[in-house]
PDB file of C-alpha atoms in Angstrom:
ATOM      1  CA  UNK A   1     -24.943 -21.284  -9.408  1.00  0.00           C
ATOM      2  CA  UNK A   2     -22.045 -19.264  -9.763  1.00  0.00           C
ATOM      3  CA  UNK A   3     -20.590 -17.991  -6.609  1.00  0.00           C
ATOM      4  CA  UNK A   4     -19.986 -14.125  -6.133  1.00  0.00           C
ATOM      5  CA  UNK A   5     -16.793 -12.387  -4.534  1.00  0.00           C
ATOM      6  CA  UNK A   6     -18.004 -10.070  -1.831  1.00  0.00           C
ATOM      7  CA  UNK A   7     -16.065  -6.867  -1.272  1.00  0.00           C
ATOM      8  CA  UNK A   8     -14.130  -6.895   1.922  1.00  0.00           C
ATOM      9  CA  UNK A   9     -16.712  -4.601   4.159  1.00  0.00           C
ATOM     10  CA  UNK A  10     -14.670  -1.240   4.394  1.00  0.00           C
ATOM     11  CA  UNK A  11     -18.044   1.123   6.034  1.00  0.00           C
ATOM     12  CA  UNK A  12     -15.864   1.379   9.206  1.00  0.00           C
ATOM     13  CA  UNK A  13     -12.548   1.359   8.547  1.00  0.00           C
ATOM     14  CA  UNK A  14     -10.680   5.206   7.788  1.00  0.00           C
ATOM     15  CA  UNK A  15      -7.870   6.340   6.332  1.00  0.00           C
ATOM     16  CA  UNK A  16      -5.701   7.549   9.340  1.00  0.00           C
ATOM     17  CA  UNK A  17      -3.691  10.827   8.643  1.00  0.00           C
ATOM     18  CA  UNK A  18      -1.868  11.021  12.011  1.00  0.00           C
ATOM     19  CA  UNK A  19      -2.292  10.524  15.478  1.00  0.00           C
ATOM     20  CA  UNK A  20      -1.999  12.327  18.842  1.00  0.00           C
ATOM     21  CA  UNK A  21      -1.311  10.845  22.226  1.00  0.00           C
ATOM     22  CA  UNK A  22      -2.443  13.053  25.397  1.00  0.00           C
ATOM     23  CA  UNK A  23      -2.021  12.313  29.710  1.00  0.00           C
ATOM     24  CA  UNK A  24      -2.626  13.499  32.593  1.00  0.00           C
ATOM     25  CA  UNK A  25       0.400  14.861  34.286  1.00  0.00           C
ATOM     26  CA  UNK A  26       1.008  11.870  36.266  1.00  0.00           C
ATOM     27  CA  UNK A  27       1.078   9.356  33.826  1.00  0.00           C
ATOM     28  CA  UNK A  28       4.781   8.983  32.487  1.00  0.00           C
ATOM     29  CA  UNK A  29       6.162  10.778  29.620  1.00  0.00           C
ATOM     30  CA  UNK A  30       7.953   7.690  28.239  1.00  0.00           C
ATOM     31  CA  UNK A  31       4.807   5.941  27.881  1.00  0.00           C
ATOM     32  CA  UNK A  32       2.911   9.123  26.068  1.00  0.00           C
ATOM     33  CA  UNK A  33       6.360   9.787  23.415  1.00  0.00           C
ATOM     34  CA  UNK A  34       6.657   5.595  22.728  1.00  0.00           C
ATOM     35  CA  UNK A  35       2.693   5.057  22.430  1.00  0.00           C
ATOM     36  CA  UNK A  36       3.032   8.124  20.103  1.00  0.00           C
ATOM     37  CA  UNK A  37       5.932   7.031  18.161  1.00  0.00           C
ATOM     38  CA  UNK A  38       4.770   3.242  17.394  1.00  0.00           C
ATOM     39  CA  UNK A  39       1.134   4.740  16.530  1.00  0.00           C
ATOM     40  CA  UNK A  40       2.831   6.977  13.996  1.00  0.00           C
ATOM     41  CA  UNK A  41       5.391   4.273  12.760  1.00  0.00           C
ATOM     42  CA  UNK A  42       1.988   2.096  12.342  1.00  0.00           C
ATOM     43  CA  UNK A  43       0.164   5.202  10.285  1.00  0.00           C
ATOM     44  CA  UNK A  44       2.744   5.379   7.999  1.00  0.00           C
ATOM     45  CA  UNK A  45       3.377   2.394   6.831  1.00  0.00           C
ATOM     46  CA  UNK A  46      -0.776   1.466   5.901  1.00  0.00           C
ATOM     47  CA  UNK A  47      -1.295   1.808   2.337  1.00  0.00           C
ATOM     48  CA  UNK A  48      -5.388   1.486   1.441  1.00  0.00           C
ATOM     49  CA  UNK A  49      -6.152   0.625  -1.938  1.00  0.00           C
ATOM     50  CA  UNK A  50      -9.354   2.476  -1.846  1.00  0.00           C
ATOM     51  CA  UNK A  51     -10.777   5.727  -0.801  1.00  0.00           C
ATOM     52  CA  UNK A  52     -11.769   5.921   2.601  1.00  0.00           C
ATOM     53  CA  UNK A  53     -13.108   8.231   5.026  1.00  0.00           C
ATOM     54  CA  UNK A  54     -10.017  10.556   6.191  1.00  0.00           C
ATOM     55  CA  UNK A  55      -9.620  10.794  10.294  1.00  0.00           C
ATOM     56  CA  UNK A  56      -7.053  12.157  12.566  1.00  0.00           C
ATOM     57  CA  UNK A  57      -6.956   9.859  16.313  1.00  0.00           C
ATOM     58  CA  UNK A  58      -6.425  11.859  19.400  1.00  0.00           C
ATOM     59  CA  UNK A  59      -5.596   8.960  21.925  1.00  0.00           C
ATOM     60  CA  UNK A  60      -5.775  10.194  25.627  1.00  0.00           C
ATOM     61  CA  UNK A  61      -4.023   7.936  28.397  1.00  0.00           C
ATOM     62  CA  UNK A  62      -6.472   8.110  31.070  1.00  0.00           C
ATOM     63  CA  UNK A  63      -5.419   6.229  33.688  1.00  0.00           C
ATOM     64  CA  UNK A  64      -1.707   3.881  34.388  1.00  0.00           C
ATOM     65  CA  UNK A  65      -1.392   2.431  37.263  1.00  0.00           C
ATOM     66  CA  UNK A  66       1.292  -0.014  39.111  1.00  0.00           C
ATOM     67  CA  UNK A  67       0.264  -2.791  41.115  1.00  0.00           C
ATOM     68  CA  UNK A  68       3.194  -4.445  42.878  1.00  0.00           C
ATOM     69  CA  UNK A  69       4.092  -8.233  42.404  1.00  0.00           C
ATOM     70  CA  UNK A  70       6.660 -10.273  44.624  1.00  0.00           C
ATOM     71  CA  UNK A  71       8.743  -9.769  41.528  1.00  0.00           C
ATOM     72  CA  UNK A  72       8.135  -7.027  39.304  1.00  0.00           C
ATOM     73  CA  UNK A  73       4.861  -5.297  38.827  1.00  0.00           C
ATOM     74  CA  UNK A  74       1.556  -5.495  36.763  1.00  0.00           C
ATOM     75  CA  UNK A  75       0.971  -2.051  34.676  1.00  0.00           C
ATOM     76  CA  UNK A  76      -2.240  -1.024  33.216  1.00  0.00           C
ATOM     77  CA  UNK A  77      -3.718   1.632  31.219  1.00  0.00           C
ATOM     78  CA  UNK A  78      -7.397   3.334  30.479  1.00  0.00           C
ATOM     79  CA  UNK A  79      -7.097   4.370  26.766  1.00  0.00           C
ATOM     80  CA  UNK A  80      -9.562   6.677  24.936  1.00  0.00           C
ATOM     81  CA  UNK A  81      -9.479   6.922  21.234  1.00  0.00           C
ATOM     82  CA  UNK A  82     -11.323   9.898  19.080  1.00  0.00           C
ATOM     83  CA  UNK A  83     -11.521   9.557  15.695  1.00  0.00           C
ATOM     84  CA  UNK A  84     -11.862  13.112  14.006  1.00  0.00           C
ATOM     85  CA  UNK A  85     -12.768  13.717  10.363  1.00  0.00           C
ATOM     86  CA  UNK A  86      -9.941  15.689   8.479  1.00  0.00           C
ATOM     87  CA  UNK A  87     -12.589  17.441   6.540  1.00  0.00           C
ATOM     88  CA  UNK A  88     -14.900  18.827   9.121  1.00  0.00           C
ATOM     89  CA  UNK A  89     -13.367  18.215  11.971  1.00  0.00           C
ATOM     90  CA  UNK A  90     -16.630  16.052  13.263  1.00  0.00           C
ATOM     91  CA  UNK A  91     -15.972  13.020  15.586  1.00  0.00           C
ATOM     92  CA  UNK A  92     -16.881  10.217  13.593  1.00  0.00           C
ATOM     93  CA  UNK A  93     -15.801   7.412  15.993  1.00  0.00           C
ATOM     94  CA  UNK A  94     -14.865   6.877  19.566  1.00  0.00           C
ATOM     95  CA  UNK A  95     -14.051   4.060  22.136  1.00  0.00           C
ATOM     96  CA  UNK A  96     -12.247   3.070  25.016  1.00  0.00           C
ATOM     97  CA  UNK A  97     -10.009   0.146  26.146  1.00  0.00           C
ATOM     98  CA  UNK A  98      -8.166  -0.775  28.805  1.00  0.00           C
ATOM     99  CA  UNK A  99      -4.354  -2.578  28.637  1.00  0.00           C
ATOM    100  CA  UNK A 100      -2.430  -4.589  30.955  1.00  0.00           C
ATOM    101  CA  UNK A 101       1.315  -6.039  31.262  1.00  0.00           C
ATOM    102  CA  UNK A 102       3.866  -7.373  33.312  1.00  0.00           C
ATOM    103  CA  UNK A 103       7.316  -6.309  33.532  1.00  0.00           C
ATOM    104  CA  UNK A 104      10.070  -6.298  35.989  1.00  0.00           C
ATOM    105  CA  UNK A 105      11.333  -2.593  35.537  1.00  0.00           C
ATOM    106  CA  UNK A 106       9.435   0.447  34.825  1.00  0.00           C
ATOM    107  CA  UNK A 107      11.868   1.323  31.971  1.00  0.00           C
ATOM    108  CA  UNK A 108      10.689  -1.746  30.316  1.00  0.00           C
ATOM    109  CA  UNK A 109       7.117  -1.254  31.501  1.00  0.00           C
ATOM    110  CA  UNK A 110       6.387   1.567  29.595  1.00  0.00           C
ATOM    111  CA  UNK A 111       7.755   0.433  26.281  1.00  0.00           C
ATOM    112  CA  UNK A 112       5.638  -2.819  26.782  1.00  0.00           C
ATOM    113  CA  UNK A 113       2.829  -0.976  27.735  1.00  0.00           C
ATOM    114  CA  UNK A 114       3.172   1.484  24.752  1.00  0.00           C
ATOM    115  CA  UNK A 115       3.482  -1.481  22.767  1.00  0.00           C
ATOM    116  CA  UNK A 116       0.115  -3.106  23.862  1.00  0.00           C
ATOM    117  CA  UNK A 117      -1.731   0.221  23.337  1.00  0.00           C
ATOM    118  CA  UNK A 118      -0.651   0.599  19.819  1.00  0.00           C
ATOM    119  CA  UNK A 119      -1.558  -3.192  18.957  1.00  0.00           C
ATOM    120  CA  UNK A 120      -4.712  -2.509  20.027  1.00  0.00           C
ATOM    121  CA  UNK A 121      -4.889   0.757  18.221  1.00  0.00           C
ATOM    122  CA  UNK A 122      -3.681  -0.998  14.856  1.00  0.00           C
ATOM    123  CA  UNK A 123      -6.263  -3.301  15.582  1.00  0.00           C
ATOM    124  CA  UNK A 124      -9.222  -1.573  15.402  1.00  0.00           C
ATOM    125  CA  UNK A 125      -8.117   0.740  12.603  1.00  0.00           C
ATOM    126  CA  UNK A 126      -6.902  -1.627  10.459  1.00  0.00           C
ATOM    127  CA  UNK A 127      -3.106  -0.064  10.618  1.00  0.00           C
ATOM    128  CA  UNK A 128      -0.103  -2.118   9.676  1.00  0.00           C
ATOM    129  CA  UNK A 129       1.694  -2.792  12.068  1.00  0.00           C
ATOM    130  CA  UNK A 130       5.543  -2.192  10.851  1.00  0.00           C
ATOM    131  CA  UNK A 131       7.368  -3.351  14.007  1.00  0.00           C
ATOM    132  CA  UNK A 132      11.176  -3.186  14.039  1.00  0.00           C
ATOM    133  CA  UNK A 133      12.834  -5.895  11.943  1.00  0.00           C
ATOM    134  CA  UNK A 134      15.216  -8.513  12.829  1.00  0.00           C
ATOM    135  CA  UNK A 135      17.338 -10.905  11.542  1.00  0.00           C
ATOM    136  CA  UNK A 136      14.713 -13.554  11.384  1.00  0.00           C
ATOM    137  CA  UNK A 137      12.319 -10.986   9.726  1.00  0.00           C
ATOM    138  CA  UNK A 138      15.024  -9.906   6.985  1.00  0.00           C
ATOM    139  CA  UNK A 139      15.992 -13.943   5.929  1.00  0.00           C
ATOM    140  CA  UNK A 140      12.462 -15.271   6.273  1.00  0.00           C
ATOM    141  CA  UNK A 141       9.654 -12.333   5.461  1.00  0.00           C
TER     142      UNK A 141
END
């Protein structure tokens, strides 16, 4: 018996357009413009190779928080995540996740936080994930 190739299952993956990050006033605006700017980087660089549903994301910060450590701090964030069909405008999708890190500054915190936020974004939407390349990246791909 001959064996058949199955098509990779694409029913819930989308074709991402673009992406907007939302807070509350108290959560920090470094952590809204870098989750923002990493989702984005991570849109634009996903090529599909077959038609998919088109969606927009609007990804609202709910909730960060800072729990103090001897040294440094544990940060945290609630994450929602809409998905939004570009033709309609219907929700198609929708979920929410929490992410946690530890850092020693709150500089730092938010960019590691950001960072976590859109890993889990490119995740779940099957993005690629084009993070910033290094020397290690440009001898050895």
């Amino acid at each position: 018996m001959a064996e058949q190739k199955r098509a990779p299952e694409t029913h819930l993956l989308y074709d991402v357009r673009a992406a907007f990050v939302t807070a509350k006033p108290d959560v920090s605006k470094d952590l809204v413009s870098e989750t923002n700017r990493l989702v984005e980087q991570a849109i634009r660089a996903t090529f599909r190779q077959v038609s998919l549903p088109r969606t927009v994301l609007t990804i609202r910060i709910s909730r960060a928080t800072k729990f103090p450590l001897l040294v440094g701090a544990r940060y945290s964030a609630d994450i929602s995540v809409d998905a939004t069909a570009v033709g309609n405008g219907e929700k198609i999708a929708a979920g929410t996740f929490s992410v946690s890190t530890f850092a020693l500054n709150h500089e730092h915190a938010d960019h590691v936080l950001a960072d976590r936020i859109c890993d889990r974004i490119v995740s779940e939407f099957r993005l690629q994930d084009s993070g910033p390349s290094s020397l290690a990246t440009a001898l050895f791909p």
